PDB file of C-alpha atoms and ligand atoms in Angstrom:
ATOM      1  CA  UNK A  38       0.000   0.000   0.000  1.00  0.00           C
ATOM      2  CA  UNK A  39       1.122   3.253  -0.720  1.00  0.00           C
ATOM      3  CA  UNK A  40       0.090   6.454   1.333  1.00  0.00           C
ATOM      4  CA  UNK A  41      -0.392   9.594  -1.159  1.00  0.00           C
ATOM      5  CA  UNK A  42      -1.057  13.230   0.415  1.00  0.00           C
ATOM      6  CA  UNK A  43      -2.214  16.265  -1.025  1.00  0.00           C
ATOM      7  CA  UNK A  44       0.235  19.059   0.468  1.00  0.00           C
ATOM      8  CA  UNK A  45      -2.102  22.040  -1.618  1.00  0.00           C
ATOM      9  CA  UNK A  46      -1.637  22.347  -5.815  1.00  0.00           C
ATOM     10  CA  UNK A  47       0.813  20.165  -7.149  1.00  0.00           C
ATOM     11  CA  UNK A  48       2.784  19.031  -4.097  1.00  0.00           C
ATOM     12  CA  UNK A  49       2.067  15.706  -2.577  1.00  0.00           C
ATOM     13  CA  UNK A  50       4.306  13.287  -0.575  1.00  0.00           C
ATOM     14  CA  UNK A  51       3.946   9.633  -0.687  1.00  0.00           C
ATOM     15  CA  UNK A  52       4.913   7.394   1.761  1.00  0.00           C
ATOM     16  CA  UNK A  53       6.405   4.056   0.262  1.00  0.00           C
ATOM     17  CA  UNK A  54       7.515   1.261   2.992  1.00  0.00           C
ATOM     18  CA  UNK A  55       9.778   3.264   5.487  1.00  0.00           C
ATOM     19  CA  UNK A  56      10.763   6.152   2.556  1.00  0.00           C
ATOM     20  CA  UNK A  57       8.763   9.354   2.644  1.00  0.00           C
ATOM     21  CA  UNK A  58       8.665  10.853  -0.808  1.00  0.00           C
ATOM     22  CA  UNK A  59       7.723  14.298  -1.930  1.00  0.00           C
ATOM     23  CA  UNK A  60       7.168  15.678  -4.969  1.00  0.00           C
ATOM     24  CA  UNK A  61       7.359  19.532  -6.543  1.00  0.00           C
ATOM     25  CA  UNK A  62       6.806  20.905  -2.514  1.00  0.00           C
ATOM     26  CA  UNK A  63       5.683  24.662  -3.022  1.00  0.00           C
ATOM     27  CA  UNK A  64       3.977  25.616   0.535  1.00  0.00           C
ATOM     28  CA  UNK A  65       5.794  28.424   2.130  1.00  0.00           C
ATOM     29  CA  UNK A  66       3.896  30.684  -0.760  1.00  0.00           C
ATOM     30  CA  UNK A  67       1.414  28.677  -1.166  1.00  0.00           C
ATOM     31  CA  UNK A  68      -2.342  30.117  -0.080  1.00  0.00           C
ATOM     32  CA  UNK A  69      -3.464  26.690  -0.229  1.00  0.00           C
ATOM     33  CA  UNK A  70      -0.835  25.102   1.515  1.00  0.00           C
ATOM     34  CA  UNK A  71      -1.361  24.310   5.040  1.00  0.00           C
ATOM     35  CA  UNK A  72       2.528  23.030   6.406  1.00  0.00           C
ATOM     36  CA  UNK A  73       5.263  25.027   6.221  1.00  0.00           C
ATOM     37  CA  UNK A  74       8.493  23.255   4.370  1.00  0.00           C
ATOM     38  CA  UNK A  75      10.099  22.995   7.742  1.00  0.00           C
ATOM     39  CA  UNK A  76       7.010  20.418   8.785  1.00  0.00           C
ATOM     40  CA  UNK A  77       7.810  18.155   5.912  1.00  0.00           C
ATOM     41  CA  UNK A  78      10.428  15.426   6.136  1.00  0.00           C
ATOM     42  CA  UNK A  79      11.928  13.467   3.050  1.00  0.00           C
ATOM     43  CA  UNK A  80      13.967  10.967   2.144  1.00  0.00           C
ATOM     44  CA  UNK A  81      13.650  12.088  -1.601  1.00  0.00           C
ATOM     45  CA  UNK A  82      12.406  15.377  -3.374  1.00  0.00           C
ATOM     46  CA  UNK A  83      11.306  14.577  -7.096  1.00  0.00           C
ATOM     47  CA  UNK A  84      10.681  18.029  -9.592  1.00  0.00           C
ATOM     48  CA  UNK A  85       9.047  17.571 -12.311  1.00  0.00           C
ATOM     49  CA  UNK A  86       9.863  21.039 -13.585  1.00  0.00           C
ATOM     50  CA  UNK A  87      11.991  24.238 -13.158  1.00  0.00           C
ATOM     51  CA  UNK A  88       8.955  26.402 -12.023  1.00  0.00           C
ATOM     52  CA  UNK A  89       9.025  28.065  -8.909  1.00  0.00           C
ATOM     53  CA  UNK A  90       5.116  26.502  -7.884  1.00  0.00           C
ATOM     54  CA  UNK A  91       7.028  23.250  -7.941  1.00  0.00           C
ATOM     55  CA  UNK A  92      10.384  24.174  -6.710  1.00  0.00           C
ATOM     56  CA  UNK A  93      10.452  26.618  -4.435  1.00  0.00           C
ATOM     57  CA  UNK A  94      10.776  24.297  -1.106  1.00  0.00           C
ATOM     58  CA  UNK A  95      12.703  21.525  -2.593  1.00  0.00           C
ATOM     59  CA  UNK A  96      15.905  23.018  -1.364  1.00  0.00           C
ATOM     60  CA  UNK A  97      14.906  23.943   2.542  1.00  0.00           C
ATOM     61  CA  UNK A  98      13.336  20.202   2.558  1.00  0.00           C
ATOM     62  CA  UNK A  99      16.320  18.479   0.466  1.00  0.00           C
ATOM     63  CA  UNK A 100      18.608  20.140   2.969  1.00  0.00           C
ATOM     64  CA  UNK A 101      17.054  19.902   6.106  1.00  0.00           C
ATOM     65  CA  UNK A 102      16.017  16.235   5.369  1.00  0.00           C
ATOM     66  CA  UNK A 103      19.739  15.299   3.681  1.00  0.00           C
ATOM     67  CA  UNK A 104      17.701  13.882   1.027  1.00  0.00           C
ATOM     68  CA  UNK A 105      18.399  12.743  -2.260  1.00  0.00           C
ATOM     69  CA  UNK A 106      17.019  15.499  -4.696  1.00  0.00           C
ATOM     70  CA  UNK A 107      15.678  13.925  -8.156  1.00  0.00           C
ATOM     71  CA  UNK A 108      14.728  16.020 -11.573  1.00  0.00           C
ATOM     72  CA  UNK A 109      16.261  16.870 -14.743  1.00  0.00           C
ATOM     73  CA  UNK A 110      19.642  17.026 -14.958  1.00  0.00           C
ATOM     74  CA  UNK A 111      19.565  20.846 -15.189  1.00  0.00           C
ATOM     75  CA  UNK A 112      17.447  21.354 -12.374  1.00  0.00           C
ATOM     76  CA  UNK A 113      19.717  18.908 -10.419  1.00  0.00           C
ATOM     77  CA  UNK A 114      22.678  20.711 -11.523  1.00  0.00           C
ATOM     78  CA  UNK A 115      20.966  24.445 -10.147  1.00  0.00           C
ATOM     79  CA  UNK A 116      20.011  22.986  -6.872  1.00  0.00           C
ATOM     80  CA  UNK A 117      23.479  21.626  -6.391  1.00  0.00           C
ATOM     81  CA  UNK A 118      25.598  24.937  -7.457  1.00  0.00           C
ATOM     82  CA  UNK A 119      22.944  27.490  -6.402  1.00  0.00           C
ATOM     83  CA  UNK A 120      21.124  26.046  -2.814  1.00  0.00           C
ATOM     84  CA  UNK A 121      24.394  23.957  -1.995  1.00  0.00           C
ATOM     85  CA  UNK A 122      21.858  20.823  -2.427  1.00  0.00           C
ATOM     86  CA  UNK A 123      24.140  17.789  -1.360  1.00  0.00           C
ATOM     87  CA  UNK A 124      22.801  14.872  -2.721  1.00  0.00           C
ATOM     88  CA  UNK A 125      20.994  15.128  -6.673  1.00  0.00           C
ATOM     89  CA  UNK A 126      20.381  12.806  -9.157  1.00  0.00           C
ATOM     90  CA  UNK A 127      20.066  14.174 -12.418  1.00  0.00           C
ATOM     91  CA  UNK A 128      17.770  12.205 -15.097  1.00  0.00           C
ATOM     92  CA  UNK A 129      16.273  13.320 -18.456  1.00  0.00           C
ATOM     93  CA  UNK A 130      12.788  12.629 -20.325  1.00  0.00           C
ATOM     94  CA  UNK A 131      12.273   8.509 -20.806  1.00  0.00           C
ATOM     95  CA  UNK A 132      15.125   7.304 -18.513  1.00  0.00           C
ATOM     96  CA  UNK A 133      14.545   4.983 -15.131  1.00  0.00           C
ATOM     97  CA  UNK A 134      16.393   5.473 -12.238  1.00  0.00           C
ATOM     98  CA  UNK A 135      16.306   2.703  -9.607  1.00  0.00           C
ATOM     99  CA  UNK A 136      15.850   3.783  -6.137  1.00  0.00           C
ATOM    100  CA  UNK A 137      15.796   2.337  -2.784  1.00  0.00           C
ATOM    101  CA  UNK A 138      11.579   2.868  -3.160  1.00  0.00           C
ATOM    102  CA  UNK A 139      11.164   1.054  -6.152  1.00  0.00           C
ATOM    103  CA  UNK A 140      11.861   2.544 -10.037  1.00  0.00           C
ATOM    104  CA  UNK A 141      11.379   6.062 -11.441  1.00  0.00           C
ATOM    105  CA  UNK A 142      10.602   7.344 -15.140  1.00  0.00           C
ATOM    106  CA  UNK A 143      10.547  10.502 -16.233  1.00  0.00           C
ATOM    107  CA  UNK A 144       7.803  10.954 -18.697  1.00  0.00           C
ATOM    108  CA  UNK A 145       7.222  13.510 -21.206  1.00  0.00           C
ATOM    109  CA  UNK A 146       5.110  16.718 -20.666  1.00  0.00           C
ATOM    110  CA  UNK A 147       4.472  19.033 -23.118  1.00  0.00           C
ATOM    111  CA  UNK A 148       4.764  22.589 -21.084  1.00  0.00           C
ATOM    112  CA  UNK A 149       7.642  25.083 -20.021  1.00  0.00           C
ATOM    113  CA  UNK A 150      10.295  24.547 -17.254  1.00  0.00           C
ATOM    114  CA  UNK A 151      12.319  27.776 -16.590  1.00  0.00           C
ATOM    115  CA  UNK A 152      13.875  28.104 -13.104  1.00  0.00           C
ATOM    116  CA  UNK A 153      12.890  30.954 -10.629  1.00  0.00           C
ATOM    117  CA  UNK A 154      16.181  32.740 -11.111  1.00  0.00           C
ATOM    118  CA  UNK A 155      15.736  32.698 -15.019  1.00  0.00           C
ATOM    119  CA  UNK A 156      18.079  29.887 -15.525  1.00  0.00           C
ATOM    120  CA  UNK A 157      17.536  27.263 -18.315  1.00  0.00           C
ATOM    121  CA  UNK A 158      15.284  23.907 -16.539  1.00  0.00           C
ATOM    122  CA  UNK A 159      15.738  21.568 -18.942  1.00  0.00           C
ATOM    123  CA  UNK A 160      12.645  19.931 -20.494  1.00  0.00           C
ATOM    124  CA  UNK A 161       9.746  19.725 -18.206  1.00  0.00           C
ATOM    125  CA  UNK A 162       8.489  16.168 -17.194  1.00  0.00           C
ATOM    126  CA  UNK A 163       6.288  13.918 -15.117  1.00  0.00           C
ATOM    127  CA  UNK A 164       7.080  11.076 -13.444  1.00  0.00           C
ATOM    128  CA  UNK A 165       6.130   7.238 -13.683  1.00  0.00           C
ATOM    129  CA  UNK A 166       7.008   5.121 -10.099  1.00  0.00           C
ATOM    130  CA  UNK A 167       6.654   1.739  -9.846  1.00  0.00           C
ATOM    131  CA  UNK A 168       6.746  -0.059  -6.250  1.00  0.00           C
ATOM    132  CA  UNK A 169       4.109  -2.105  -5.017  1.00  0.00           C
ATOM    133  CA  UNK A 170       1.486   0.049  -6.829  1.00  0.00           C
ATOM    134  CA  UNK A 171       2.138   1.854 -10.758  1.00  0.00           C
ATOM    135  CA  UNK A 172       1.724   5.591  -9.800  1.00  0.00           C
ATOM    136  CA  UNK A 173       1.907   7.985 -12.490  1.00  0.00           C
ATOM    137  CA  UNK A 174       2.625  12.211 -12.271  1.00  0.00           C
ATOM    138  CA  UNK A 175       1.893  13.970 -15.287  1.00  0.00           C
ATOM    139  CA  UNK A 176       3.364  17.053 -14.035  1.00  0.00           C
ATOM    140  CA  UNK A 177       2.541  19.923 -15.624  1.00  0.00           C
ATOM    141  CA  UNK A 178       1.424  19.301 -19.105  1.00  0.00           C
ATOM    142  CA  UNK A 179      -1.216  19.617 -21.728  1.00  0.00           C
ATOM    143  CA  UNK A 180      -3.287  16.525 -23.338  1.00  0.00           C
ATOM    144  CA  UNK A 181      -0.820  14.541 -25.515  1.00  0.00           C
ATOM    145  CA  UNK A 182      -2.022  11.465 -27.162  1.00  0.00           C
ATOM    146  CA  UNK A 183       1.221   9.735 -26.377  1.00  0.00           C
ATOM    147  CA  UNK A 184      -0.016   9.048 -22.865  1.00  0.00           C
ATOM    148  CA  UNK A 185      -1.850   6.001 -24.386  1.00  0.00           C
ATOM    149  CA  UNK A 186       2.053   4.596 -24.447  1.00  0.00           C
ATOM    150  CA  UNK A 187       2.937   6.113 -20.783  1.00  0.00           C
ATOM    151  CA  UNK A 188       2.532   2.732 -19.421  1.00  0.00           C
ATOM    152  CA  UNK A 189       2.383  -0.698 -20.852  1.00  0.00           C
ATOM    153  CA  UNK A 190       0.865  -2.086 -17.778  1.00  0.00           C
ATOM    154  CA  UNK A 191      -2.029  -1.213 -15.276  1.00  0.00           C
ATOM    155  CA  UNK A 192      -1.318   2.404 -13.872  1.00  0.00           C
ATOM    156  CA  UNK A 193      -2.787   2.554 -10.285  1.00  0.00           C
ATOM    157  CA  UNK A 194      -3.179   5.763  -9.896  1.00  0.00           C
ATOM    158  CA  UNK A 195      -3.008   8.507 -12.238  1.00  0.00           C
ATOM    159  CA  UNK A 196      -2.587  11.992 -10.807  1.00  0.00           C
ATOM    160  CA  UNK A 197      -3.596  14.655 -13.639  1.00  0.00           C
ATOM    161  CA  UNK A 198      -3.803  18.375 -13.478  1.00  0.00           C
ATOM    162  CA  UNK A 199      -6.952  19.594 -13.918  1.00  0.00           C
ATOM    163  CA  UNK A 200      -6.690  23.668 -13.511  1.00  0.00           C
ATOM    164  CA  UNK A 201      -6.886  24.394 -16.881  1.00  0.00           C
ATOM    165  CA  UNK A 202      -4.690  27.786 -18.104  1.00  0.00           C
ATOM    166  CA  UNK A 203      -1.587  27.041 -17.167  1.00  0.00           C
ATOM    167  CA  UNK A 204      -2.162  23.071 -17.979  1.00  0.00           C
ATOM    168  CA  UNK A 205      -4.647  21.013 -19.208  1.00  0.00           C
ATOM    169  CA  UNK A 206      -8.058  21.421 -17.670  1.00  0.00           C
ATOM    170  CA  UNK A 207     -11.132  19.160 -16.537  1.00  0.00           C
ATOM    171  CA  UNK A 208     -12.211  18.050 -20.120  1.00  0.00           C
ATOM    172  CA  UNK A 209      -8.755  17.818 -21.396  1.00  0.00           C
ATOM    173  CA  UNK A 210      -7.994  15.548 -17.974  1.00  0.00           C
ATOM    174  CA  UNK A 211     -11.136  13.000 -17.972  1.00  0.00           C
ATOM    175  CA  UNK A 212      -9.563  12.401 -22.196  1.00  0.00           C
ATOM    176  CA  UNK A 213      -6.180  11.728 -20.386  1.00  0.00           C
ATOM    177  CA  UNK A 214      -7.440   9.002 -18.371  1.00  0.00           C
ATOM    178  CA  UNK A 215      -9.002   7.347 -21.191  1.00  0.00           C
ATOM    179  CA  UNK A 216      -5.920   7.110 -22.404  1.00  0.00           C
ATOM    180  CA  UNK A 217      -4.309   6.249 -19.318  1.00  0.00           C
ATOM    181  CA  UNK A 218      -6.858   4.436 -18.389  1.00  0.00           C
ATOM    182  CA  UNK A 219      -5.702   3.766 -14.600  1.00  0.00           C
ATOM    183  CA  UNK A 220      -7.610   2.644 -11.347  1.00  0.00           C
ATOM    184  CA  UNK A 221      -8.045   5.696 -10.074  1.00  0.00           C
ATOM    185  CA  UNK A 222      -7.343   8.922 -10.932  1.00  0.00           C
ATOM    186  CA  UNK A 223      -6.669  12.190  -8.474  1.00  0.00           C
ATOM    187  CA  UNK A 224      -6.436  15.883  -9.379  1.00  0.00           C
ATOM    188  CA  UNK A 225      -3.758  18.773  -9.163  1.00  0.00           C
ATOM    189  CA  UNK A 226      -2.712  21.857  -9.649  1.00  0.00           C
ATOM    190  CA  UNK A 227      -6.372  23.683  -8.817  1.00  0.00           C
ATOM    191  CA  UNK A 228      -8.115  25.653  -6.150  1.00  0.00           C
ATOM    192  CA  UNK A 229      -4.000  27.445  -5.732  1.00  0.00           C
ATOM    193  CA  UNK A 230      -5.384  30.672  -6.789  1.00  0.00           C
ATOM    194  CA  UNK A 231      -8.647  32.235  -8.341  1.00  0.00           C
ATOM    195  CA  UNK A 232      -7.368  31.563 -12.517  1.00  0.00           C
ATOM    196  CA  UNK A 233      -7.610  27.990 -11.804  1.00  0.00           C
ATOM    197  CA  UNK A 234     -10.247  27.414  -9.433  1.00  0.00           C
ATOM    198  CA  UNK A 235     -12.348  24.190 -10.460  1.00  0.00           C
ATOM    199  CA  UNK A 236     -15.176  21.923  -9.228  1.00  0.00           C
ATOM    200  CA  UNK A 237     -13.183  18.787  -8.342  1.00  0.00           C
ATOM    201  CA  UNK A 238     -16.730  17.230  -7.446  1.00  0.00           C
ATOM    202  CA  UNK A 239     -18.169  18.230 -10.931  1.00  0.00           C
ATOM    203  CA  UNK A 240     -14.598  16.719 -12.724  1.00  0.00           C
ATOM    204  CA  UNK A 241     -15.113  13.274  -9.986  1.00  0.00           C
ATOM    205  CA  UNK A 242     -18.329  12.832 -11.762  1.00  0.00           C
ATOM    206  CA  UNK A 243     -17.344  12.900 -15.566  1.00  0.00           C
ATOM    207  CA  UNK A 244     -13.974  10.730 -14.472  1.00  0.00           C
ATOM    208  CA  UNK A 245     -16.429   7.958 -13.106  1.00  0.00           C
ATOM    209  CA  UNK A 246     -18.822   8.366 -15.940  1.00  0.00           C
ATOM    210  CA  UNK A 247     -15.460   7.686 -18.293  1.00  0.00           C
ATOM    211  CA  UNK A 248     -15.362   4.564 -16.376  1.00  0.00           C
ATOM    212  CA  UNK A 249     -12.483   4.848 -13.988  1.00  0.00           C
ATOM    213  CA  UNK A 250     -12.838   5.991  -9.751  1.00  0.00           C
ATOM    214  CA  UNK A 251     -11.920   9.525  -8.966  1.00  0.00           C
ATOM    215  CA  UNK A 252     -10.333  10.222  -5.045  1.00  0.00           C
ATOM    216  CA  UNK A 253     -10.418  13.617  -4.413  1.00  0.00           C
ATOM    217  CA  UNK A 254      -8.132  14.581  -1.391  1.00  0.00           C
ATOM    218  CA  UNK A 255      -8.289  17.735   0.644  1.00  0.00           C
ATOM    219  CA  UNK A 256      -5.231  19.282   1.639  1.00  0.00           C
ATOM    220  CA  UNK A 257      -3.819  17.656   3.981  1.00  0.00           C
ATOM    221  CA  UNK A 258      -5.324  14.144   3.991  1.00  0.00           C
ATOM    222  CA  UNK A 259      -3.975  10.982   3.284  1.00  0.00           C
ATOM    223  CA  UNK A 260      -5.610   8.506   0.753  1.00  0.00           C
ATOM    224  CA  UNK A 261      -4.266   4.697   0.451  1.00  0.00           C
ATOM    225  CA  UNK A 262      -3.245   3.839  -3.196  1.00  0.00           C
TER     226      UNK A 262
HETATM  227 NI1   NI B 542       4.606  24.869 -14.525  1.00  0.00          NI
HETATM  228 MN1   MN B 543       2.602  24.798 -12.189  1.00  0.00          MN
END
C-alpha cells in the first residue's frame, strides 16, 4: 500500500515502505498550503519542472532532510551549485532510475520549465514510479495522445492536473485518463489561486462516468493507493 497526500496544488508526498517521498513541494507561498516546508520530512524530493510553484521548497526540505534530490539534470545541476543541495540525481525525459523505493521514469510533458532565477530547466516532465502500486505524475502538461504509451501495464493511480490555463483542464484531464486508463485517478494543480479554481466534485463525476474511480483529497489528507 502506498500512502499519497495532497500538500495544496501540485505538491504531494507519498509514503512508500519506510521512505517518505515528496514531490514539486511549493507551501511556504502557497495560499493553499497548510505546512510550512520545515514540517515536511523526506527521504527524496522529485521536480518535475523548473517552475518556482514546484520548486520553491525543494531546497529547505532536500537540505534539512539530507535527502536525495531527483529532476532533470539541469534542475539537479541548479540545486546543487545554487542552494548547496548535497545529494541530486540528475535524469532526463524517458530514462529509469532505480531507487531504494522502487523505479522512477521521467515521462514527457508538453509545457515550459524555466527556473525561478531565469536559468535554463531543462525539459519539463512527469514522473512514472513503480513499487508495489504503478503511480503515475503527469506534471505539468497539456493533453498529448502519447499518454496512451505512458505505461504498458495497469497504472494505479493517475494523478492529472486539472486547472486548466496554465495546464490542461477538466475536459482535457477526464480524455487523459481514457488514455491512461488507470484505477483511479486524483487531481492537481487547482483551487492554488482564483485563474484555476475548479469543481473537483463536478470533474469526480465525468472521471467515473469515463469509467475509472476519482479520489479527491483535501489538503492535507492521506488517501491509500
Ligand atoms: Ni509549470
Ligand atoms: Mn505549475
Amino acid at each position: 500500500m502506498v500512502e499519497l497526500t495532497w500538500l495544496g496544488h501540485a505538491s504531494w508526498s507519498l509514503q512508500i515502505g519506510e521512505h517518505r517521498i515528496v514531490i514539486d513541494p511549493f507551501l511556504s507561498e502557497n495560499p493553499s498550503a497548510k505546512q510550512s516546508p520545515g514540517e515536511i520530512d523526506a527521504d527524496f524530493v522529485l521536480l518535475t519542472h523548473g517552475h518556482f510553484d514546484h520548486v520553491a521548497d525543494a531546497a529547505e526540505i532536500a537540505n534539512r532532510s539530507n535527502a536525495l534530490l531527483v529532476a532533470n539534470y539541469e534542475i539537479a545541476t541548479w540545486f546543487a551549485e545554487k542552494h548547496d543541495v548535497k545529494n541530486t540525481l540528475g535524469m532526463n525525459l524517458g530514462g529509469w532510475a532505480e531507487l531504494p523505493f522502487g523505479r522512477v521514469k521521467m515521462t514527457l510533458a508538453h509545457h515550459s520549465s524555466q527556473l525561478p532565477d531565469g536559468s535554463y530547466g531543462g525539459n519539463p516532465g512527469g514522473f512514472l514510479i513503480e513499487c508495489e502500486r504503478r503511480l503515475y505524475f503527469a506534471g505539468d502538461t497539456a493533453l498529448f495522445s502519447d499518454m496512451q504509451f505512458i505505461a504498458p501495464e495497469k497504472i494505479d493511480c493517475a494523478v492529472l492536473p486539472i486547472g486548466d490555463l496554465f495546464t490542461m483542464g477538466p475536459s482535457d484531464s477526464v480524455q487523459a485518463a481514457k488514455w491512461l486508463a488507470p484505477k483511479c485517478v486524483v487531481p492537481a494543480h487547482y483551487n492554488t489561486w482564483p485563474p484555476i479554481e475548479q469543481d473537483a466534485q463536478v470533474w469526480a463525476d465525468s472521471i467515473r462516468q469515463a469509467g475509472f474511480e476519482a479520489l479527491v483529497p483535501e489538503v492535507g489528507e492521506a488517501v491509500s493507493i
